[in-house]
XYZ file of C-alpha atoms in Angstrom:
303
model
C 117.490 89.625 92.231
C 118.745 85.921 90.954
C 117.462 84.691 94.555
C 114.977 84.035 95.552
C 113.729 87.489 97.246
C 111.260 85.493 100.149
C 112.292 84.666 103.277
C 111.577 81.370 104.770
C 108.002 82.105 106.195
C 106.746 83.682 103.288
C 108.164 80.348 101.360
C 106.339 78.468 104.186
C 103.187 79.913 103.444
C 103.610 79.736 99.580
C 104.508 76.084 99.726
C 100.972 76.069 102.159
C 99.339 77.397 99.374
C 100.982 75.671 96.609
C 102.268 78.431 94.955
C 105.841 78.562 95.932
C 107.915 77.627 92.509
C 105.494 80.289 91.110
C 105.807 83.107 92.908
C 110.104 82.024 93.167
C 109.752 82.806 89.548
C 107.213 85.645 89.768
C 109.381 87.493 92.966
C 112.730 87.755 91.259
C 111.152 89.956 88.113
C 108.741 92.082 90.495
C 110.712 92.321 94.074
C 113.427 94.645 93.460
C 116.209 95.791 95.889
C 115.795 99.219 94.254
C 113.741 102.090 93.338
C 112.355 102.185 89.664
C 111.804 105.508 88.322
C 108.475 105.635 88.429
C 108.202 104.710 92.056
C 110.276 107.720 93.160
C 108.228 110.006 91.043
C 105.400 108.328 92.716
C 106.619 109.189 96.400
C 107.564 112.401 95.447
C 103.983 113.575 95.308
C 102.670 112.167 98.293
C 101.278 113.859 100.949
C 101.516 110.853 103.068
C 103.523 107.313 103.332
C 102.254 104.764 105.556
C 105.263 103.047 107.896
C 105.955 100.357 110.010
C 108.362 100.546 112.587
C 109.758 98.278 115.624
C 109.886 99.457 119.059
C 112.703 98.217 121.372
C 110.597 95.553 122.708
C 110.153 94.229 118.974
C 106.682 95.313 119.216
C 105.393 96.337 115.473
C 103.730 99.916 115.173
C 102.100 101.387 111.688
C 101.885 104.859 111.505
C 102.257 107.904 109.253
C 104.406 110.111 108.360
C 102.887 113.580 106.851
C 103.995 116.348 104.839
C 103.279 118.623 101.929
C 104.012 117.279 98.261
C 107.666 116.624 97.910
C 108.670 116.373 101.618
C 109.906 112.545 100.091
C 112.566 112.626 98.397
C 114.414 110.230 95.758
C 117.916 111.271 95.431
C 118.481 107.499 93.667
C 116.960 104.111 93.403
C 118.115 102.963 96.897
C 117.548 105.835 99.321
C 114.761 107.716 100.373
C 114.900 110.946 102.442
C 111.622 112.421 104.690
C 111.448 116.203 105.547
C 109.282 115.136 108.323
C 109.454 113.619 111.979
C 106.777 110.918 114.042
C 103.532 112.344 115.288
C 104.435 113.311 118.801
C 103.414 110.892 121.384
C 103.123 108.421 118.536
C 104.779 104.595 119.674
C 105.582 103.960 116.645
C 108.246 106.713 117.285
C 110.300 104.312 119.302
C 111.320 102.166 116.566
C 112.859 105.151 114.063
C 115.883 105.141 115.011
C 119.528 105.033 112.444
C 119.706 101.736 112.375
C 116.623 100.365 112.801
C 114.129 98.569 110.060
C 111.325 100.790 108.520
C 108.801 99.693 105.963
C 106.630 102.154 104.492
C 103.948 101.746 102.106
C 103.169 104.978 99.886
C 99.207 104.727 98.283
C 97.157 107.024 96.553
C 93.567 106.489 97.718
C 92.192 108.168 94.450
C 94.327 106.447 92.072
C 94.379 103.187 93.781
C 98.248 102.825 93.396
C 100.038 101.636 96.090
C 104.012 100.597 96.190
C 105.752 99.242 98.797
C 109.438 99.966 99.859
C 111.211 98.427 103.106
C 114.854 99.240 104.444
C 117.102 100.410 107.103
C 117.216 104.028 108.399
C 120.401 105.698 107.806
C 119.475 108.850 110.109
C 116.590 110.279 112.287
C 116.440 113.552 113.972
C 114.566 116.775 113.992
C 115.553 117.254 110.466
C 113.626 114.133 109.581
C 114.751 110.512 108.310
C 116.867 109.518 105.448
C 116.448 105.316 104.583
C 118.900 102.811 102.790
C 116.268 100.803 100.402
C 116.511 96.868 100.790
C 113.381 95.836 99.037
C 110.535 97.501 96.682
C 107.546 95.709 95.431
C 104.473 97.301 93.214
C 101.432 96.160 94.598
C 97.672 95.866 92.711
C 95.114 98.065 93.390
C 92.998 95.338 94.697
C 90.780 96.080 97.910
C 91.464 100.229 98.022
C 88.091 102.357 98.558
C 88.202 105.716 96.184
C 88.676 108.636 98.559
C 90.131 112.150 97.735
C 92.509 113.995 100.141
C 92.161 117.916 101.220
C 94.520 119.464 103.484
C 92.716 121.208 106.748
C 95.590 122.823 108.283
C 99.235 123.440 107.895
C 101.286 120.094 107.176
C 103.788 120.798 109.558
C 101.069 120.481 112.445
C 100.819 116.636 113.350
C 100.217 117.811 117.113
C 97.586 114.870 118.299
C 94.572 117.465 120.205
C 94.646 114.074 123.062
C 96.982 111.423 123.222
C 94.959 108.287 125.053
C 96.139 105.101 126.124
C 93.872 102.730 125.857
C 93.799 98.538 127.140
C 90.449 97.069 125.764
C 88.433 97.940 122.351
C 85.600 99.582 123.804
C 83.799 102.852 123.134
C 84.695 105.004 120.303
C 87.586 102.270 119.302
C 84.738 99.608 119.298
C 83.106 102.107 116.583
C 85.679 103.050 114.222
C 86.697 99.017 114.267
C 83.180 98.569 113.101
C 82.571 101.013 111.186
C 85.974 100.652 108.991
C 86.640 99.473 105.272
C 90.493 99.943 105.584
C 93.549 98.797 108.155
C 97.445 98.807 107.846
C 99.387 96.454 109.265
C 103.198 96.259 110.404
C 104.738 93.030 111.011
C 108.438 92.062 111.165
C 111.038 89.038 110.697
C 114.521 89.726 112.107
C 116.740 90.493 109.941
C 113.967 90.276 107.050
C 112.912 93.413 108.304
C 110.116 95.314 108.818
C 106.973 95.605 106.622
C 103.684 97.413 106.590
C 100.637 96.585 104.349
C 97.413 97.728 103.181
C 93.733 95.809 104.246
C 90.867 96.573 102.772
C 86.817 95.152 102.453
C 83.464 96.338 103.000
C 82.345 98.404 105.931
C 83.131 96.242 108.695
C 84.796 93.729 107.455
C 87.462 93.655 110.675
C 85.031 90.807 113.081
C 85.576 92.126 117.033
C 85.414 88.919 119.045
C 85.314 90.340 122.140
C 87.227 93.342 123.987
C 90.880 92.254 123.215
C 90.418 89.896 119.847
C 89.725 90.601 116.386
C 89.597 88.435 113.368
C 90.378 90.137 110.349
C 90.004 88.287 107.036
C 92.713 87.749 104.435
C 91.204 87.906 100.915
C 92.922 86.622 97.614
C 95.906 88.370 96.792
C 99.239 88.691 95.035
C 100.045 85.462 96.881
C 104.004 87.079 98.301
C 102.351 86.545 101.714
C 105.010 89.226 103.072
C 102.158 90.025 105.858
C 101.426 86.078 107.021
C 105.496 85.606 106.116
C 106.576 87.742 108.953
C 103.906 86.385 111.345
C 105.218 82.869 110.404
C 108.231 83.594 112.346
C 107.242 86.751 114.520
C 103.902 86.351 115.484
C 103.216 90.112 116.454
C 101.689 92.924 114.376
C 100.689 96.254 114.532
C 97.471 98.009 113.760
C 96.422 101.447 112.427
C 92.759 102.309 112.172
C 92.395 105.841 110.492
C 89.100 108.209 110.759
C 89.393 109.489 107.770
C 86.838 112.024 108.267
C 88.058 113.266 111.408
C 92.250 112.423 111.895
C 92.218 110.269 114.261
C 94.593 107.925 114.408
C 94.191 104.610 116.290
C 97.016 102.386 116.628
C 97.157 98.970 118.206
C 100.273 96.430 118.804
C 99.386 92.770 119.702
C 99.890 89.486 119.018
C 98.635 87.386 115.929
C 97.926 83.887 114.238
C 97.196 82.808 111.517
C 93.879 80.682 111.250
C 93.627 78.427 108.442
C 90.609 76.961 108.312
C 87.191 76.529 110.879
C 84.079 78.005 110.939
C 85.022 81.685 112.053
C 85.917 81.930 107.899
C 82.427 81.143 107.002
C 81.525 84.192 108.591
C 83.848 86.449 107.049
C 82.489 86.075 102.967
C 85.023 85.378 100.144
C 87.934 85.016 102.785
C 90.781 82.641 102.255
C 91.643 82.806 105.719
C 92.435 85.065 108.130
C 94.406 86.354 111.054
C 93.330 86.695 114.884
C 94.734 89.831 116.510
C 95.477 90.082 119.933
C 95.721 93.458 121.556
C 98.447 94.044 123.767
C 98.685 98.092 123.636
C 96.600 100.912 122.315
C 96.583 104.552 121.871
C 94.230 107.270 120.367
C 95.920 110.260 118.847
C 93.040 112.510 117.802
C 93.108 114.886 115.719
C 96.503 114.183 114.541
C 96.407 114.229 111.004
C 96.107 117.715 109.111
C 94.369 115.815 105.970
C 90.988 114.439 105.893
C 89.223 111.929 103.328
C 86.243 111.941 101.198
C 84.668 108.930 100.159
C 83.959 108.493 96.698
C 83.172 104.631 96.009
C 84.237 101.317 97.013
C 86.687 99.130 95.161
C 85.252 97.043 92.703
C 86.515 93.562 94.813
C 83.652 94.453 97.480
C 80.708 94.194 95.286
């Protein structure tokens, strides 16, 4: 790219930050609008991708989208194709649509690689989804806990056991918030598109302020700000809490801000900042996911 690949809030942020003639410089050899090789080999083998779609409120969902080893497919550097379709009764279904935004963020727990890739879907059906690639970044492993994946049942069945709607983080949502060391976000900007993104810290490192709010802390980074970009000029976001020992799948869309400075970020560690979530919508989908996790150790940043 001889542009500048960042839209205006993640220059906004950047020029925050001070970092904005850097990362112009460092974006346009690491932002891509294609595929390198070794990203498509990399999706290839994944039993999972991580995606963020837009429902047609413009509410932000992350999700998942599950199948055996080489149900993503690179047929070239700018399109992917999915053998696989949304968890049923998932929101996030909503948004994947031909024609609508996806981003989708494939990661290797055990490895600690993570890429991310962001486009436009071409088609959707019960034959799965085929996407036109806009942008592809590498991201660092920064932040990832070690965990190994084992299948439990076919990979076809994504059947949630209950679907629950829920309006207030209480209960066993209250728990998993508490008791989790990893989150994916979705945000989106327009025509930017949409986006989804990895968060990780130590056990509990997502602060619940009270039923509705949470404050979830924003370490050091790549400094692309694609995340705190979108909510620059969108201000909503979607939330996916996974039990990774039991599939569940909890999934939140809200509103968000940024928070700069104050005293909430002397409670949250090594945090630059962070951003206050605002729930809006939940759902549980238990059960949903035929994989499960096991831990094996944290990432080095949390010690």
């Amino acid at each position: 790219m001889d542009a500048t690949p960042f839209h205006a809030g993640e220059v906004a942020v950047q020029s925050r930050i001070g970092v904005a003639e850097r990362m112009a410089e460092v974006g346009r050899r690491v932002v891509r609008d294609h595929m390198p090789e070794q990203h498509q080999r990399f999706y290839e083998q994944l039993p999972l991708m991580l995606a963020g779609s837009v429902d047609p409120a413009g509410r932000p969902w992350a999700t998942v989208l599950v199948g055996p080893p080489g149900f993503v497919q690179a047929p070239d550097a700018w399109h992917l194709t999915f053998a696989a379709t949304p968890i049923p009764g998932d929101p996030a279904a909503a948004g994947m649509t031909a024609g609508s935004p996806l981003g989708l963020l494939g990661i290797e727990l055990h490895t600690r690689r993570r890429n991310r890739v962001n486009g436009e879907l071409l088609a959707a059906g019960p034959e799965g989804l085929r996407l036109r690639v806009s942008q592809t970044v590498g991201n660092c492993p920064q932040y990832i806990q070690g965990r190994e994946v084992q299948w439990m049942r076919d990979a076809a069945d994504t059947r949630p056991r209950a679907v629950e709607r829920l309006s207030q983080l209480d209960g066993d949502a209250a728990w998993l918030i508490a008791a989790a060391d990893t989150l994916f976000v979705a945000t989106h900007a327009g025509a930017a598109g949409a986006d989804v993104s990895h968060r990780g810290g130590p056990a509990g490192f997502v602060m619940q302020e009270d039923e509705r709010t949470l404050l979830v802390p924003d370490y050091s980074g790549n400094r692309m700000f694609m995340t705190l970009g979108n909510l620059q000029l969108d201000g909503r976001a979607g939330l996916l809490f996974i039990d990774f020992e039991r599939g569940d799948l909890l999934t939140l869309t809200g509103r968000a801000e940024i928070v700069w400075d104050g005293p909430e970020l002397a409670a949250l560690g090594n945090a630059e900042r962070a951003w206050r979530f605002h729930l809006e919508e939940g759902w549980w989908l238990r059960d949903a996911l035929p994989l499960r996790w096991r831990f094996i150790d944290w990432a080095p940043q949390n010690g």
